[in-house]
Tab-separated table of N, CA and C in Angstrom:
chain	number	residue	atom	x	y	z
A	231	MET	N	128.832	104.956	84.821
A	231	MET	CA	127.765	103.989	84.777
A	231	MET	C	128.101	102.760	85.862
A	232	PRO	N	127.088	102.455	86.661
A	232	PRO	CA	127.538	101.789	87.646
A	232	PRO	C	127.944	100.341	87.077
A	233	ARG	N	128.591	99.767	87.699
A	233	ARG	CA	128.758	98.396	87.130
A	233	ARG	C	127.584	97.564	87.921
A	234	PRO	N	127.415	96.456	87.666
A	234	PRO	CA	126.153	96.006	88.297
A	234	PRO	C	126.621	95.206	89.554
A	235	LEU	N	125.512	94.980	90.188
A	235	LEU	CA	125.854	94.634	91.765
A	235	LEU	C	126.287	93.277	91.835
A	236	GLY	N	126.874	92.659	92.646
A	236	GLY	CA	127.029	91.390	92.700
A	236	GLY	C	125.837	90.716	93.553
A	237	ASP	N	125.832	89.429	93.706
A	237	ASP	CA	124.913	88.770	94.250
A	237	ASP	C	124.638	88.943	95.652
A	238	LEU	N	125.448	89.202	96.382
A	238	LEU	CA	125.736	89.839	97.673
A	238	LEU	C	125.220	91.359	97.927
A	239	GLU	N	125.847	91.907	97.190
A	239	GLU	CA	125.743	93.584	97.207
A	239	GLU	C	124.087	93.634	96.687
A	240	ASP	N	123.809	92.810	95.962
A	240	ASP	CA	122.036	93.310	95.469
A	240	ASP	C	121.405	92.525	96.660
A	241	ALA	N	121.616	91.452	97.106
A	241	ALA	CA	121.004	91.188	98.570
A	241	ALA	C	120.538	92.284	99.453
A	242	VAL	N	121.872	92.842	99.538
A	242	VAL	CA	121.851	93.895	100.645
A	242	VAL	C	120.894	95.049	100.075
A	243	MET	N	121.656	95.621	99.101
A	243	MET	CA	120.740	96.752	98.558
A	243	MET	C	119.124	96.637	98.539
A	244	THR	N	118.815	95.224	97.888
A	244	THR	CA	117.400	94.908	97.992
A	244	THR	C	116.539	95.335	99.409
A	245	ARG	N	117.169	94.844	100.229
A	245	ARG	CA	116.802	95.359	101.834
A	245	ARG	C	116.591	96.724	102.267
A	246	VAL	N	117.799	97.364	101.750
A	246	VAL	CA	118.065	98.913	102.024
A	246	VAL	C	116.898	99.403	100.855
A	247	TRP	N	116.612	99.211	99.753
A	247	TRP	CA	115.753	99.634	98.941
A	247	TRP	C	114.147	99.576	99.298
A	248	LYS	N	114.093	98.184	99.878
A	248	LYS	CA	112.476	97.989	100.179
A	248	LYS	C	112.322	98.431	101.534
A	249	TRP	N	113.133	98.618	102.669
A	249	TRP	CA	112.928	99.256	103.818
A	249	TRP	C	112.648	100.760	103.586
A	250	ASN	N	113.265	101.376	102.895
A	250	ASN	CA	113.317	102.809	102.300
A	250	ASN	C	113.651	103.803	103.648
A	251	ARG	N	114.506	103.326	104.260
A	251	ARG	CA	114.908	104.254	105.493
A	251	ARG	C	116.316	103.796	105.916
A	252	PRO	N	116.911	104.506	106.921
A	252	PRO	CA	118.379	103.948	107.226
A	252	PRO	C	118.337	102.823	108.003
A	253	VAL	N	119.214	101.801	107.667
A	253	VAL	CA	119.321	100.592	108.362
A	253	VAL	C	120.593	100.549	109.149
A	254	THR	N	120.836	99.456	109.908
A	254	THR	CA	121.869	99.160	110.529
A	254	THR	C	122.318	97.648	109.824
A	255	VAL	N	123.606	97.628	110.180
A	255	VAL	CA	124.081	96.051	109.711
A	255	VAL	C	123.273	95.029	110.418
A	256	ARG	N	122.956	95.158	111.730
A	256	ARG	CA	122.359	93.894	112.345
A	256	ARG	C	120.913	93.878	111.743
A	257	GLU	N	120.041	94.756	111.497
A	257	GLU	CA	118.894	94.712	110.778
A	257	GLU	C	119.227	93.660	109.535
A	258	VAL	N	120.089	94.431	108.796
A	258	VAL	CA	120.135	93.548	107.442
A	258	VAL	C	120.681	92.055	107.488
A	259	LEU	N	121.799	91.859	108.513
A	259	LEU	CA	122.186	90.657	108.760
A	259	LEU	C	121.089	89.834	109.221
A	260	GLU	N	120.006	90.136	110.066
A	260	GLU	CA	119.213	89.330	110.833
A	260	GLU	C	118.147	88.770	109.546
A	261	ASP	N	117.818	89.725	108.438
A	261	ASP	CA	116.931	89.343	107.438
A	261	ASP	C	117.437	88.522	106.652
A	262	LEU	N	118.903	88.463	106.098
A	262	LEU	CA	119.639	87.620	105.286
A	262	LEU	C	119.942	86.429	105.818
A	263	GLN	N	119.786	86.382	107.107
A	263	GLN	CA	120.242	84.956	107.780
A	263	GLN	C	119.031	84.075	107.571
A	264	GLN	N	117.900	84.675	107.289
A	264	GLN	CA	116.621	83.689	107.310
A	264	GLN	C	116.697	83.033	105.794
A	265	GLU	N	117.841	83.530	104.873
A	265	GLU	CA	117.936	82.927	103.592
A	265	GLU	C	119.143	82.234	103.494
A	266	ARG	N	120.231	82.467	104.363
A	266	ARG	CA	121.605	81.923	103.916
A	266	ARG	C	122.352	82.386	105.501
A	267	SER	N	123.358	81.689	105.813
A	267	SER	CA	124.224	81.642	106.736
A	267	SER	C	125.231	82.697	106.370
A	268	ILE	N	125.350	83.800	107.198
A	268	ILE	CA	126.129	84.823	106.802
A	268	ILE	C	126.520	85.608	108.181
A	269	ALA	N	127.968	86.112	107.988
A	269	ALA	CA	128.634	86.556	109.432
A	269	ALA	C	128.056	88.196	109.154
A	270	TYR	N	128.206	88.694	110.517
A	270	TYR	CA	128.035	90.011	110.891
A	270	TYR	C	128.961	90.651	110.126
A	271	THR	N	130.193	90.472	109.923
A	271	THR	CA	131.259	91.146	109.431
A	271	THR	C	131.270	91.274	107.789
A	272	THR	N	130.592	90.036	107.282
A	272	THR	CA	130.536	90.008	105.836
A	272	THR	C	129.522	91.333	105.446
A	273	VAL	N	128.548	91.245	106.260
A	273	VAL	CA	127.380	92.418	105.796
A	273	VAL	C	127.971	93.643	106.183
A	274	MET	N	128.537	93.981	107.290
A	274	MET	CA	129.454	94.976	107.351
A	274	MET	C	130.499	95.696	106.342
A	275	THR	N	131.288	94.510	105.639
A	275	THR	CA	131.890	94.864	104.690
A	275	THR	C	131.296	95.094	103.415
A	276	VAL	N	130.254	94.644	103.328
A	276	VAL	CA	129.242	94.640	101.699
A	276	VAL	C	128.983	96.138	101.841
A	277	LEU	N	128.199	96.694	103.125
A	277	LEU	CA	127.778	98.001	103.108
A	277	LEU	C	128.781	99.052	103.035
A	278	ASP	N	129.991	98.637	103.717
A	278	ASP	CA	131.146	99.650	103.735
A	278	ASP	C	131.355	99.621	102.177
A	279	ASN	N	131.489	98.740	101.239
A	279	ASN	CA	131.987	98.742	100.144
A	279	ASN	C	130.995	99.449	99.039
A	280	LEU	N	129.453	99.311	99.552
A	280	LEU	CA	128.436	100.128	98.734
A	280	LEU	C	128.765	101.492	99.188
A	281	HIS	N	129.101	101.769	100.269
A	281	HIS	CA	129.139	103.186	100.705
A	281	HIS	C	130.483	104.101	99.949
A	282	GLN	N	131.522	103.012	99.949
A	282	GLN	CA	132.643	103.554	99.104
A	282	GLN	C	132.402	103.795	97.450
A	283	LYS	N	131.396	102.654	96.882
A	283	LYS	CA	131.040	103.020	95.643
A	283	LYS	C	129.926	103.874	95.407
A	284	GLY	N	129.445	104.441	96.419
A	284	GLY	CA	128.553	105.603	96.179
A	284	GLY	C	127.044	104.813	96.483
A	285	TRP	N	126.908	103.868	96.734
A	285	TRP	CA	125.352	103.179	96.651
A	285	TRP	C	124.555	103.710	97.850
A	286	VAL	N	125.434	103.807	98.891
A	286	VAL	CA	124.538	104.200	100.307
A	286	VAL	C	125.388	105.336	101.087
A	287	ARG	N	124.519	106.229	101.685
A	287	ARG	CA	125.515	106.985	102.534
A	287	ARG	C	125.154	106.504	103.906
A	288	ARG	N	125.752	106.808	104.817
A	288	ARG	CA	125.884	106.429	106.033
A	288	ARG	C	126.368	107.435	107.086
A	289	GLU	N	125.362	107.098	108.167
A	289	GLU	CA	125.386	108.456	109.345
A	289	GLU	C	125.717	107.678	110.693
A	290	ALA	N	126.650	108.041	111.447
A	290	ALA	CA	127.449	107.560	112.854
A	290	ALA	C	126.088	107.510	113.638
A	291	GLU	N	125.985	106.355	114.353
A	291	GLU	CA	125.023	106.107	115.479
A	291	GLU	C	125.818	105.347	116.678
A	292	GLY	N	126.226	106.127	117.569
A	292	GLY	CA	127.089	105.678	118.471
A	292	GLY	C	128.363	105.025	117.833
A	293	ARG	N	128.826	103.609	117.975
A	293	ARG	CA	129.817	103.080	117.278
A	293	ARG	C	129.601	102.450	116.199
A	294	ALA	N	128.373	102.382	115.642
A	294	ALA	CA	128.098	101.936	114.412
A	294	ALA	C	127.329	103.111	113.321
A	295	TYR	N	126.989	102.492	112.178
A	295	TYR	CA	126.419	103.546	111.169
A	295	TYR	C	125.055	103.006	111.160
A	296	ARG	N	124.370	104.044	110.440
A	296	ARG	CA	122.991	103.632	109.572
A	296	ARG	C	123.142	103.891	108.332
A	297	TYR	N	122.779	103.011	107.270
A	297	TYR	CA	123.137	103.210	105.757
A	297	TYR	C	121.422	103.574	105.046
A	298	GLU	N	121.772	104.396	104.193
A	298	GLU	CA	120.554	104.706	103.502
A	298	GLU	C	121.135	104.703	101.991
A	299	ALA	N	119.988	104.386	101.130
A	299	ALA	CA	120.226	104.402	99.668
A	299	ALA	C	120.417	105.688	99.219
A	300	VAL	N	121.502	105.740	98.383
A	300	VAL	CA	121.345	107.235	97.585
A	300	VAL	C	120.471	107.549	96.286
A	301	SER	N	119.929	106.370	95.884
A	301	SER	CA	119.211	106.395	94.736
A	301	SER	C	118.038	105.097	94.940
A	302	THR	N	117.071	105.199	93.851
A	302	THR	CA	116.273	104.128	93.825
A	302	THR	C	116.454	102.847	93.056
A	303	ARG	N	115.962	101.820	93.342
A	303	ARG	CA	116.345	100.513	92.499
A	303	ARG	C	115.764	100.877	90.988
A	304	ALA	N	114.874	101.678	90.826
A	304	ALA	CA	114.474	101.965	89.674
A	304	ALA	C	115.384	102.632	88.825
A	305	ALA	N	116.090	103.716	89.464
A	305	ALA	CA	117.101	104.380	88.879
A	305	ALA	C	118.328	103.641	88.684
A	306	TYR	N	118.499	102.743	89.476
A	306	TYR	CA	119.740	101.554	89.124
A	306	TYR	C	119.361	100.888	87.988
A	307	ALA	N	118.154	100.418	87.872
A	307	ALA	CA	117.815	99.264	86.699
A	307	ALA	C	117.769	100.389	85.138
A	308	ALA	N	117.423	101.552	85.762
A	308	ALA	CA	117.425	102.344	84.421
A	308	ALA	C	118.949	102.527	83.866
A	309	ALA	N	119.889	102.899	84.789
A	309	ALA	CA	121.077	103.202	84.249
A	309	ALA	C	121.941	102.212	83.874
A	310	LEU	N	121.558	100.936	84.477
A	310	LEU	CA	122.109	99.391	83.621
A	310	LEU	C	121.435	99.281	82.206
A	311	MET	N	120.120	99.431	82.256
A	311	MET	CA	119.461	99.351	80.785
A	311	MET	C	120.153	100.468	79.637
A	312	ASN	N	120.265	101.652	80.221
A	312	ASN	CA	120.835	102.780	79.314
A	312	ASN	C	122.449	102.287	79.050
A	313	GLU	N	122.919	101.856	79.867
A	313	GLU	CA	124.605	101.832	79.386
A	313	GLU	C	124.382	100.583	78.491
A	314	ALA	N	123.671	99.410	78.629
A	314	ALA	CA	123.561	98.478	77.557
A	314	ALA	C	123.327	99.103	76.533
A	315	TRP	N	122.337	99.614	76.435
A	315	TRP	CA	121.629	100.217	75.237
A	315	TRP	C	122.820	101.283	74.249
A	316	SER	N	123.465	101.948	75.223
A	316	SER	CA	124.524	102.930	74.595
A	316	SER	C	125.727	102.090	73.959
A	317	ARG	N	125.963	101.129	74.407
A	317	ARG	CA	127.053	100.243	73.937
A	317	ARG	C	126.775	99.301	72.583
A	318	SER	N	125.261	99.334	72.069
A	318	SER	CA	124.938	98.464	71.038
A	318	SER	C	125.590	99.470	69.854
A	319	ASP	N	126.149	99.052	68.861
A	319	ASP	CA	126.586	99.388	67.566
A	319	ASP	C	125.242	99.947	66.676
A	320	ASN	N	123.796	98.980	67.271
A	320	ASN	CA	122.659	99.528	66.453
A	320	ASN	C	121.803	99.704	67.536
A	321	PRO	N	121.314	100.850	67.937
A	321	PRO	CA	120.645	101.167	69.190
A	321	PRO	C	118.996	100.815	68.664
A	322	ALA	N	118.844	101.127	67.579
A	322	ALA	CA	117.283	100.727	67.128
A	322	ALA	C	116.945	99.382	67.121
A	323	ALA	N	118.177	98.547	66.414
A	323	ALA	CA	117.828	97.116	66.449
A	323	ALA	C	117.613	96.629	67.768
A	324	ALA	N	118.739	96.998	68.652
A	324	ALA	CA	118.472	96.522	69.994
A	324	ALA	C	117.189	97.115	70.601
A	325	LEU	N	116.702	98.033	70.476
A	325	LEU	CA	115.298	98.505	71.198
A	325	LEU	C	114.380	97.471	70.573
A	326	VAL	N	114.353	97.164	69.269
A	326	VAL	CA	113.388	96.081	68.703
A	326	VAL	C	113.446	94.598	69.311
A	327	ALA	N	114.662	94.501	69.354
A	327	ALA	CA	114.954	93.094	69.911
A	327	ALA	C	114.444	92.956	71.579
A	328	PHE	N	114.748	94.085	72.444
A	328	PHE	CA	114.312	94.220	73.645
A	328	PHE	C	112.962	94.200	73.890
A	329	PHE	N	112.242	95.193	72.996
A	329	PHE	CA	110.671	95.140	73.143
A	329	PHE	C	110.075	93.716	72.682
A	330	GLY	N	110.703	92.950	71.777
A	330	GLY	CA	110.327	91.629	71.389
A	330	GLY	C	110.490	90.474	72.456
A	331	MET	N	111.176	90.905	73.517
A	331	MET	CA	111.383	90.193	74.838
A	331	MET	C	110.297	90.268	75.710
A	332	MET	N	109.519	91.472	75.587
A	332	MET	CA	108.686	92.120	76.739
A	332	MET	C	107.655	91.201	76.838
A	333	SER	N	106.814	91.153	77.992
A	333	SER	CA	105.589	90.380	78.028
A	333	SER	C	104.589	91.701	78.117
A	334	ALA	N	103.159	91.184	77.838
A	334	ALA	CA	102.053	92.313	77.537
A	334	ALA	C	102.212	92.966	78.601
A	335	GLU	N	102.433	92.637	80.027
A	335	GLU	CA	102.575	93.644	81.260
A	335	GLU	C	103.535	94.569	80.992
A	336	GLN	N	104.748	94.285	80.650
A	336	GLN	CA	105.919	94.989	80.305
A	336	GLN	C	105.874	96.234	79.256
A	337	ARG	N	105.135	95.713	78.300
A	337	ARG	CA	104.756	96.512	77.603
A	337	ARG	C	103.609	97.671	77.394
A	338	ALA	N	102.784	97.160	78.356
A	338	ALA	CA	101.838	98.111	78.950
A	338	ALA	C	102.423	98.930	79.922
A	339	ALA	N	103.135	98.801	80.696
A	339	ALA	CA	104.293	99.330	81.390
A	339	ALA	C	105.081	100.566	80.562
A	340	LEU	N	105.443	100.062	79.732
A	340	LEU	CA	106.298	100.903	78.675
A	340	LEU	C	105.286	101.887	78.214
A	341	SER	N	104.256	101.472	77.820
A	341	SER	CA	103.432	102.691	77.110
A	341	SER	C	102.911	103.792	78.418
A	342	ASP	N	102.922	103.339	79.459
A	342	ASP	CA	102.409	103.986	80.576
A	342	ASP	C	103.636	105.167	80.765
A	343	ALA	N	104.742	104.444	81.171
A	343	ALA	CA	106.190	105.244	81.149
A	343	ALA	C	106.123	106.323	79.960
A	344	MET	N	105.837	105.942	78.932
A	344	MET	CA	105.895	107.137	77.742
A	344	MET	C	105.003	108.022	77.773
A	345	ARG	N	103.807	107.926	78.375
A	345	ARG	CA	102.863	108.732	78.414
A	345	ARG	C	103.230	109.861	79.755
A	346	ILE	N	103.898	109.399	80.646
A	346	ILE	CA	104.538	110.092	81.796
A	346	ILE	C	105.601	111.301	81.206
A	347	VAL	N	106.428	110.401	80.582
A	347	VAL	CA	107.810	111.115	79.918
A	347	VAL	C	107.476	112.252	79.165
A	348	GLN	N	106.140	111.793	78.271
A	348	GLN	CA	105.939	112.990	77.131
A	348	GLN	C	104.923	113.955	77.685
A	349	GLY	N	104.513	113.801	78.649
A	349	GLY	CA	103.805	114.575	79.583
A	349	GLY	C	102.471	115.056	78.588
A	350	PRO	N	101.547	115.941	79.419
A	350	PRO	CA	100.256	116.109	78.866
A	350	PRO	C	100.531	116.940	77.454
A	351	ALA	N	101.211	117.734	77.160
A	351	ALA	CA	101.390	118.282	75.958
A	351	ALA	C	101.296	117.378	74.826
A	352	THR	N	101.900	116.336	74.877
A	352	THR	CA	101.927	115.697	73.568
A	352	THR	C	100.936	114.359	73.633
A	353	GLN	N	100.091	114.151	74.831
A	353	GLN	CA	99.004	113.268	74.609
A	353	GLN	C	97.860	113.624	74.039
A	354	GLU	N	97.247	112.691	73.309
A	354	GLU	CA	95.741	112.938	72.406
A	354	GLU	C	94.966	113.644	73.492
A	355	PRO	N	94.131	114.727	73.058
A	355	PRO	CA	92.871	115.164	73.763
A	355	PRO	C	91.728	114.171	73.831
A	356	THR	N	91.089	114.309	75.025
A	356	THR	CA	90.118	113.152	75.259
A	356	THR	C	88.784	113.871	74.363
A	357	ALA	N	88.302	114.881	74.101
A	357	ALA	CA	87.289	115.472	73.446
A	357	ALA	C	87.955	116.565	72.682
A	358	PRO	N	88.606	116.407	71.543
A	358	PRO	CA	89.106	117.229	70.305
A	358	PRO	C	87.810	118.238	69.971
A	359	GLU	N	88.354	119.317	69.612
A	359	GLU	CA	87.565	120.285	69.259
A	359	GLU	C	87.262	119.857	67.466
A	360	PRO	N	86.053	119.998	67.044
A	360	PRO	CA	86.002	119.920	65.360
A	360	PRO	C	86.622	120.842	64.892
A	361	VAL	N	87.391	120.673	63.637
A	361	VAL	CA	88.032	121.633	62.930
A	361	VAL	C	86.922	122.145	61.824
A	362	VAL	N	86.690	123.453	61.763
A	362	VAL	CA	85.885	123.770	60.859
A	362	VAL	C	86.402	125.005	59.977
A	363	GLN	N	86.606	124.898	58.747
A	363	GLN	CA	87.358	125.854	58.225
A	363	GLN	C	86.547	126.888	57.168
A	364	GLY	N	86.880	127.765	56.648
A	364	GLY	CA	86.186	128.547	55.735
A	364	GLY	C	84.827	129.310	56.346
A	365	PRO	N	84.251	130.066	55.405
A	365	PRO	CA	83.473	130.850	55.808
A	365	PRO	C	81.931	130.202	56.382
A	366	ALA	N	81.798	128.996	55.912
A	366	ALA	CA	80.558	128.395	56.341
A	366	ALA	C	80.867	127.704	57.872
A	367	ALA	N	81.664	128.171	58.657
A	367	ALA	CA	81.767	127.504	60.040
A	367	ALA	C	80.324	127.621	60.911
A	368	GLN	N	80.293	126.285	61.359
A	368	GLN	CA	78.769	126.335	61.985
A	368	GLN	C	78.877	125.268	62.935
A	369	GLU	N	78.199	125.078	63.929
A	369	GLU	CA	78.226	123.790	64.830
A	369	GLU	C	78.273	122.744	64.202
A	370	PRO	N	79.347	121.754	64.665
A	370	PRO	CA	79.355	120.370	64.057
A	370	PRO	C	78.277	119.500	64.272
A	371	THR	N	78.303	118.510	63.270
A	371	THR	CA	76.950	117.722	63.118
A	371	THR	C	77.526	116.434	64.210
A	372	ALA	N	76.620	115.587	64.644
A	372	ALA	CA	76.632	114.529	65.674
A	372	ALA	C	78.001	113.655	65.266
A	373	GLN	N	77.964	113.660	63.775
A	373	GLN	CA	78.884	112.673	63.345
A	373	GLN	C	80.420	113.204	63.650
A	374	GLU	N	80.712	114.554	63.376
A	374	GLU	CA	81.734	115.373	63.530
A	374	GLU	C	82.220	115.616	64.850
A	375	SER	N	81.230	115.618	65.955
A	375	SER	CA	81.633	115.883	67.228
A	375	SER	C	81.913	114.619	68.018
A	376	THR	N	81.951	113.225	67.371
A	376	THR	CA	82.171	112.230	67.877
A	376	THR	C	83.878	111.453	67.321
A	377	VAL	N	84.132	112.468	66.732
A	377	VAL	CA	85.773	112.005	66.057
A	377	VAL	C	86.598	112.032	67.301
A	378	GLN	N	87.255	110.800	67.331
A	378	GLN	CA	88.357	110.650	68.597
A	378	GLN	C	89.719	110.863	67.921
A	379	GLY	N	90.525	111.495	68.554
A	379	GLY	CA	91.920	111.720	68.458
A	379	GLY	C	92.101	112.962	67.772
A	380	PRO	N	93.119	113.569	67.426
A	380	PRO	CA	93.410	114.935	66.913
A	380	PRO	C	92.989	114.943	65.375
A	381	VAL	N	92.617	116.061	65.116
A	381	VAL	CA	92.106	116.215	63.589
A	381	VAL	C	92.936	116.828	62.905
A	382	PRO	N	93.288	116.488	61.665
A	382	PRO	CA	94.654	117.035	60.939
A	382	PRO	C	94.144	118.509	60.613
A	383	GLN	N	95.018	119.381	60.585
A	383	GLN	CA	94.393	120.832	60.268
A	383	GLN	C	95.512	121.364	59.093
A	384	GLY	N	95.284	122.477	58.476
A	384	GLY	CA	96.051	123.232	57.605
A	384	GLY	C	96.362	122.325	56.343
A	385	PRO	N	97.700	122.529	55.874
A	385	PRO	CA	98.036	121.960	54.632
A	385	PRO	C	98.133	120.377	54.444
A	386	GLU	N	98.281	119.761	55.915
A	386	GLU	CA	98.196	118.400	55.877
A	386	GLU	C	96.782	117.529	55.265
A	387	ASN	N	95.772	118.546	55.409
A	387	ASN	CA	94.615	118.073	54.680
A	387	ASN	C	93.703	118.947	54.035
A	388	PRO	N	94.414	119.271	53.038
A	388	PRO	CA	93.767	120.529	52.415
A	388	PRO	C	92.435	120.421	51.524
A	389	GLY	N	91.888	119.209	51.600
A	389	GLY	CA	90.542	119.127	51.376
A	389	GLY	C	89.443	119.493	52.184
A	390	ASP	N	89.919	119.502	53.282
A	390	ASP	CA	88.764	120.203	54.660
A	390	ASP	C	88.159	121.255	54.181
A	391	ALA	N	88.900	122.256	53.428
A	391	ALA	CA	88.234	123.632	53.311
A	391	ALA	C	87.086	123.393	52.370
A	392	ASP	N	86.954	122.382	51.496
A	392	ASP	CA	86.031	122.363	50.658
A	392	ASP	C	85.089	121.487	50.779
A	393	ARG	N	85.174	120.645	52.057
A	393	ARG	CA	84.060	119.822	52.419
A	393	ARG	C	82.702	120.214	53.049
A	394	ASP	N	81.719	119.636	52.608
A	394	ASP	CA	80.453	120.038	53.063
A	394	ASP	C	80.180	119.762	54.502
A	395	PRO	N	79.983	121.127	55.308
A	395	PRO	CA	79.929	120.704	56.769
A	395	PRO	C	78.696	120.133	57.143
A	396	GLU	N	77.660	119.861	56.295
A	396	GLU	CA	76.660	118.826	56.755
A	396	GLU	C	76.765	117.443	56.591
A	397	ARG	N	77.867	117.166	55.906
A	397	ARG	CA	78.309	115.692	56.041
A	397	ARG	C	78.159	114.901	57.249
């Protein structure tokens, strides 16, 4: 698990992630100097430390280096969340507390992420096929064809075999 980035490391990595291309110490320095007074050698040391920690890779360009992120900010955030969650003695309670802290927008993002992770095989069909069992199988009625979501089949709903298909 990566240790959380320090304030200056985070400020430098924010630029590397945002620009999403190999960057020089000078480029990062000039951008950081809009917010704070900082020396070239400080930025160079931070980027060297980030390289040694495995956050950036570097490629020589003349007497300098160009630095590029090894992974995304999203991957970094996910690793931090996973580490915090795995340290809990009650992961379910930790998730409940975490979800309780979320804004409506964050909960919507979580729902979207769950749909992406689960993939199309676990998503509800948009137009489910009606379930008609038994010898009286015929075209569904208007009411049956507008059912939203999956329709239980088999032993979960044994009364379906006896129902009147005209209802």
